[in-house]
mmCIF file of C-alpha atoms in Angstrom:
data_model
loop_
_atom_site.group_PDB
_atom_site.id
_atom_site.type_symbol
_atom_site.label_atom_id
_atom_site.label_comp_id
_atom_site.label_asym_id
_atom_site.label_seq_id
_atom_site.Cartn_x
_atom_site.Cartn_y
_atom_site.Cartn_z
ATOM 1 C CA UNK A 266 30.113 127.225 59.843
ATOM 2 C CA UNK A 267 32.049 124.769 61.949
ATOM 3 C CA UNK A 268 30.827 121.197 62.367
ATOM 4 C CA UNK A 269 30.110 121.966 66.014
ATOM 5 C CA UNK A 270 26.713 123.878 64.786
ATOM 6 C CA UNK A 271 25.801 120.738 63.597
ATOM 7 C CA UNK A 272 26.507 118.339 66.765
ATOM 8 C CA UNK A 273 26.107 121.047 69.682
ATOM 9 C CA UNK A 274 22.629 121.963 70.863
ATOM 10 C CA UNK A 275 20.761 122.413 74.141
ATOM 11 C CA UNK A 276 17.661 124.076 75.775
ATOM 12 C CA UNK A 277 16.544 127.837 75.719
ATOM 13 C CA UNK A 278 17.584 128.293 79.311
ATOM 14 C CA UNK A 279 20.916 126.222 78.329
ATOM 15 C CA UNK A 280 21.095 124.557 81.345
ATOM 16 C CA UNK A 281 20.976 121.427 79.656
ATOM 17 C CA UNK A 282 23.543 120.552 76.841
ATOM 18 C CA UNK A 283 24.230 118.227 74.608
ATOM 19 C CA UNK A 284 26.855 117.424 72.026
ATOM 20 C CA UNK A 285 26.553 114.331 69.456
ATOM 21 C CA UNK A 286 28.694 111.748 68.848
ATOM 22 C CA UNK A 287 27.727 112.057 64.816
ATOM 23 C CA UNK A 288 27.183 115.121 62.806
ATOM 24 C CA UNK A 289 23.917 114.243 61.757
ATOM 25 C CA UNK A 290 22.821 114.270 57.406
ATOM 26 C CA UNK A 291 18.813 114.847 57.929
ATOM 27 C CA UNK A 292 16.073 115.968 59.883
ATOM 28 C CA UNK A 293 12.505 114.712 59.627
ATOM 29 C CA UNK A 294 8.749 116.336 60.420
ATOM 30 C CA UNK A 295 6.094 114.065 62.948
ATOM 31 C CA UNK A 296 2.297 115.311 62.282
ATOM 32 C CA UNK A 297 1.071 112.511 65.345
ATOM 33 C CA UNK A 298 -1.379 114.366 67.733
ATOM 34 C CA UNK A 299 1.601 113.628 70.582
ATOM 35 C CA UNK A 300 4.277 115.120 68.579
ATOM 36 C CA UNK A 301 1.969 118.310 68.012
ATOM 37 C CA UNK A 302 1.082 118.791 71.637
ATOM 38 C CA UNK A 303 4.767 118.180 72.947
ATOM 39 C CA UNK A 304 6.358 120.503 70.095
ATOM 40 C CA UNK A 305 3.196 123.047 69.586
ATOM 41 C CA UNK A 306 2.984 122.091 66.163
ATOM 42 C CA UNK A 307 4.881 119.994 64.118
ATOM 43 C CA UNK A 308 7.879 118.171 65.417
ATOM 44 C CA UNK A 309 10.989 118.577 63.742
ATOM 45 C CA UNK A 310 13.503 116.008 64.857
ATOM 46 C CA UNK A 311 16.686 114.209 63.799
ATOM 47 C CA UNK A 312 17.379 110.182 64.760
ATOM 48 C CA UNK A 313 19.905 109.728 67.238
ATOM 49 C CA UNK A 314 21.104 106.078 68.056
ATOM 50 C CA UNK A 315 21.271 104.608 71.761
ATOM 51 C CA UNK A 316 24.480 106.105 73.039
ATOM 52 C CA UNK A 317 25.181 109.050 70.522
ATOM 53 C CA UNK A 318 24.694 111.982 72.346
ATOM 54 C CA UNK A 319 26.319 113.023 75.997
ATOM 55 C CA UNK A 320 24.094 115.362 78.102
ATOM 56 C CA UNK A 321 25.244 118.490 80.180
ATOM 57 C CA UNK A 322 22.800 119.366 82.825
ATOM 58 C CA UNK A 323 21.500 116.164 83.118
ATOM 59 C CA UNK A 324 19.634 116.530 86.369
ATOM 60 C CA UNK A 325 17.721 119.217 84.769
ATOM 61 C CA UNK A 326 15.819 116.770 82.053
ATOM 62 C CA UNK A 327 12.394 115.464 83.035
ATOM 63 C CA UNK A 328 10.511 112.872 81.487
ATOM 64 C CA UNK A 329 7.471 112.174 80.706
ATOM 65 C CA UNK A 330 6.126 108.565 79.487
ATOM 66 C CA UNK A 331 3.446 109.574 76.866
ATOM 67 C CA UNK A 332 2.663 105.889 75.453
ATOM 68 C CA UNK A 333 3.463 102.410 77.084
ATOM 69 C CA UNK A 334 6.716 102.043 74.511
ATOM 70 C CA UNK A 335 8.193 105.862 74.306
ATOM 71 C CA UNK A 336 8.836 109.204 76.821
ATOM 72 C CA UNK A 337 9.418 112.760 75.910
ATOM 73 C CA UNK A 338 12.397 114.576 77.506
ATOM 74 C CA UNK A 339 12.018 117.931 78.174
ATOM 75 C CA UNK A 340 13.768 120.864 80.399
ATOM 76 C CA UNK A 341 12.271 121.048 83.538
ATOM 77 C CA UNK A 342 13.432 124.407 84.476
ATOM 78 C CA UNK A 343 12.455 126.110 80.758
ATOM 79 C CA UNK A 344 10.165 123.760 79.454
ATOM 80 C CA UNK A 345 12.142 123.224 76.070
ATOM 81 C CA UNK A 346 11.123 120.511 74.211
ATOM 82 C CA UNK A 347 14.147 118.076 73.922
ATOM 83 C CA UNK A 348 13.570 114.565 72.907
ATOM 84 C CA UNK A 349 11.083 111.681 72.292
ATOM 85 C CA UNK A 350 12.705 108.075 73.192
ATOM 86 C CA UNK A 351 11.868 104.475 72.298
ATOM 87 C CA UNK A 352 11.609 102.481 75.127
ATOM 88 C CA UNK A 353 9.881 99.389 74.351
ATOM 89 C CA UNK A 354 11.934 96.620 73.997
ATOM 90 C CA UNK A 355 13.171 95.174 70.692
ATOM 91 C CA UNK A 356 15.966 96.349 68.025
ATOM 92 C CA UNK A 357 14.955 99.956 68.318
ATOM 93 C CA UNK A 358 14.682 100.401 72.118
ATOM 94 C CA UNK A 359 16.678 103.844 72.980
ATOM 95 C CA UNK A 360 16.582 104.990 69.565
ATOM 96 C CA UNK A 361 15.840 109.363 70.234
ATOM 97 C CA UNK A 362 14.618 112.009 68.177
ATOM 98 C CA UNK A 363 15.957 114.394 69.022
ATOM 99 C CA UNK A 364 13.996 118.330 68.566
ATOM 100 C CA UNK A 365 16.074 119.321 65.735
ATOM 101 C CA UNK A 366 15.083 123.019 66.794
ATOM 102 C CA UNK A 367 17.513 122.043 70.146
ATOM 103 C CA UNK A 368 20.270 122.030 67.530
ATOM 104 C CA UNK A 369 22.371 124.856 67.949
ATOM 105 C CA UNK A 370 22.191 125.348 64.134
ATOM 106 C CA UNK A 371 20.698 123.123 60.993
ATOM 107 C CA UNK A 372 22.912 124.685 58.285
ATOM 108 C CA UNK A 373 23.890 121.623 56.053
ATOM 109 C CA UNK A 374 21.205 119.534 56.695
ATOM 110 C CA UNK A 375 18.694 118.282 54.766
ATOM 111 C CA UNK A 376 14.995 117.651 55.181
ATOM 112 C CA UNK A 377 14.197 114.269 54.096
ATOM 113 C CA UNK A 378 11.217 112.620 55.567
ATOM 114 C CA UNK A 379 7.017 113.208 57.221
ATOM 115 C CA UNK A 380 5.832 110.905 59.463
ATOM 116 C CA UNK A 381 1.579 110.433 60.425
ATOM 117 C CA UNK A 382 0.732 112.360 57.116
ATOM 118 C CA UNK A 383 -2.253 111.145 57.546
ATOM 119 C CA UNK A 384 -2.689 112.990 60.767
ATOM 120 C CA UNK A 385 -1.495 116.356 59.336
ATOM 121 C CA UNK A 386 -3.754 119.268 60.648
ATOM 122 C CA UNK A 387 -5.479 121.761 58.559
ATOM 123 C CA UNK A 388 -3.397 123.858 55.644
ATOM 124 C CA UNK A 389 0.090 122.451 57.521
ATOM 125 C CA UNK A 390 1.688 121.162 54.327
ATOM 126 C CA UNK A 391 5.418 121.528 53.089
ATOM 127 C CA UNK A 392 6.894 122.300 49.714
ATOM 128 C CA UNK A 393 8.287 119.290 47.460
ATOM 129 C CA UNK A 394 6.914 116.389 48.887
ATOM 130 C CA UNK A 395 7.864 114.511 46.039
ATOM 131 C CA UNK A 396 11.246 114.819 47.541
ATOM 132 C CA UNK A 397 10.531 113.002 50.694
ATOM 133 C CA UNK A 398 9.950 109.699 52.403
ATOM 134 C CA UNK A 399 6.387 110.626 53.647
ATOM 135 C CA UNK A 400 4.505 108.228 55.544
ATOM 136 C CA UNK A 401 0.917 107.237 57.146
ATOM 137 C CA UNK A 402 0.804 105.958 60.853
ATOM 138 C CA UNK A 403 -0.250 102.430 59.754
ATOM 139 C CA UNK A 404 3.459 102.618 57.812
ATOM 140 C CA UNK A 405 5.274 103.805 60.472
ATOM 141 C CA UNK A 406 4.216 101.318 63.250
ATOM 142 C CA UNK A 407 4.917 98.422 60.342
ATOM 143 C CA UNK A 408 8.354 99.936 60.204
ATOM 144 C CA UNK A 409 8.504 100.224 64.158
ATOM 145 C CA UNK A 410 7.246 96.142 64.880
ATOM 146 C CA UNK A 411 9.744 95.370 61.966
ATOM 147 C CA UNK A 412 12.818 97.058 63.835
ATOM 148 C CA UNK A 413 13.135 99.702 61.129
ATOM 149 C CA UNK A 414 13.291 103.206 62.092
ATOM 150 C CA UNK A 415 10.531 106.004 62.556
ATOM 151 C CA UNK A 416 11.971 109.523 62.935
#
């Protein structure tokens, strides 16, 4: 595989692009009732710092502000799922996570962290959580007003 699998992605319709300034390590899983309704289930993402990717198709991204400190980006002509952005101000403000499904592929990456476990719905569970950073919502939003990041 070449490392452009692992820094290329874009929407179903590909009329919006992307490529990454960083090959990213990890990938991480959101259970919050926003995540699940964006995503249709659990979001999958990957962190992306402010200014690390460059978008293709720009014009064709809508957003949608789903909490007074974050918006989801999404394809407005295919409805792909594409991003969820910080926008409050403070140490973290344009951090993305980006819907590691986008990636054109996630060979070489590993899974490494849950986020609003304590929000998970039904039987949705994943094998060795031991191996994971896994965390309630009360730990991520102590992480968040800290300047730490989420997912």
């Amino acid at each position: 595989m070449t490392m452009a699998g692992t820094t290329e992605g874009g929407c179903l319709c590909g009329k919006v692009r992307y490529t990454l300034a960083t090959a990213p390590e990890c990938y991480g899983a959101c259970h919050c009732g926003m995540c699940r309704k964006f995503s249709g289930g659990i979001e999958l993402g990957l962190e992306v710092p402010p200014g690390g990717i460059t978008w293709t198709g720009e014009e064709n991204i809508g957003t949608f502000s789903s909490s007074e400190w974050a918006e989801r980006g999404f394809c407005k002509l295919c409805g792909s799922s594409l991003y969820w952005k910080l926008t409050a101000e403070g140490p973290m403000q344009g951090l993305l996570s980006l819907s590691a499904g986008s990636l054109d592929s996630l060979e070489g990456l590993t899974f490494n962290n849950e986020v609003y476990v304590d929000h998970m719905q039904g039987d949705h569970a994943f094998a060795d959580n031991d191996k994971r950073n896994r965390m309630t919502e009360a730990d991520v939003m102590a992480m968040v007003a800290a300047g730490g990041e989420a997912h």
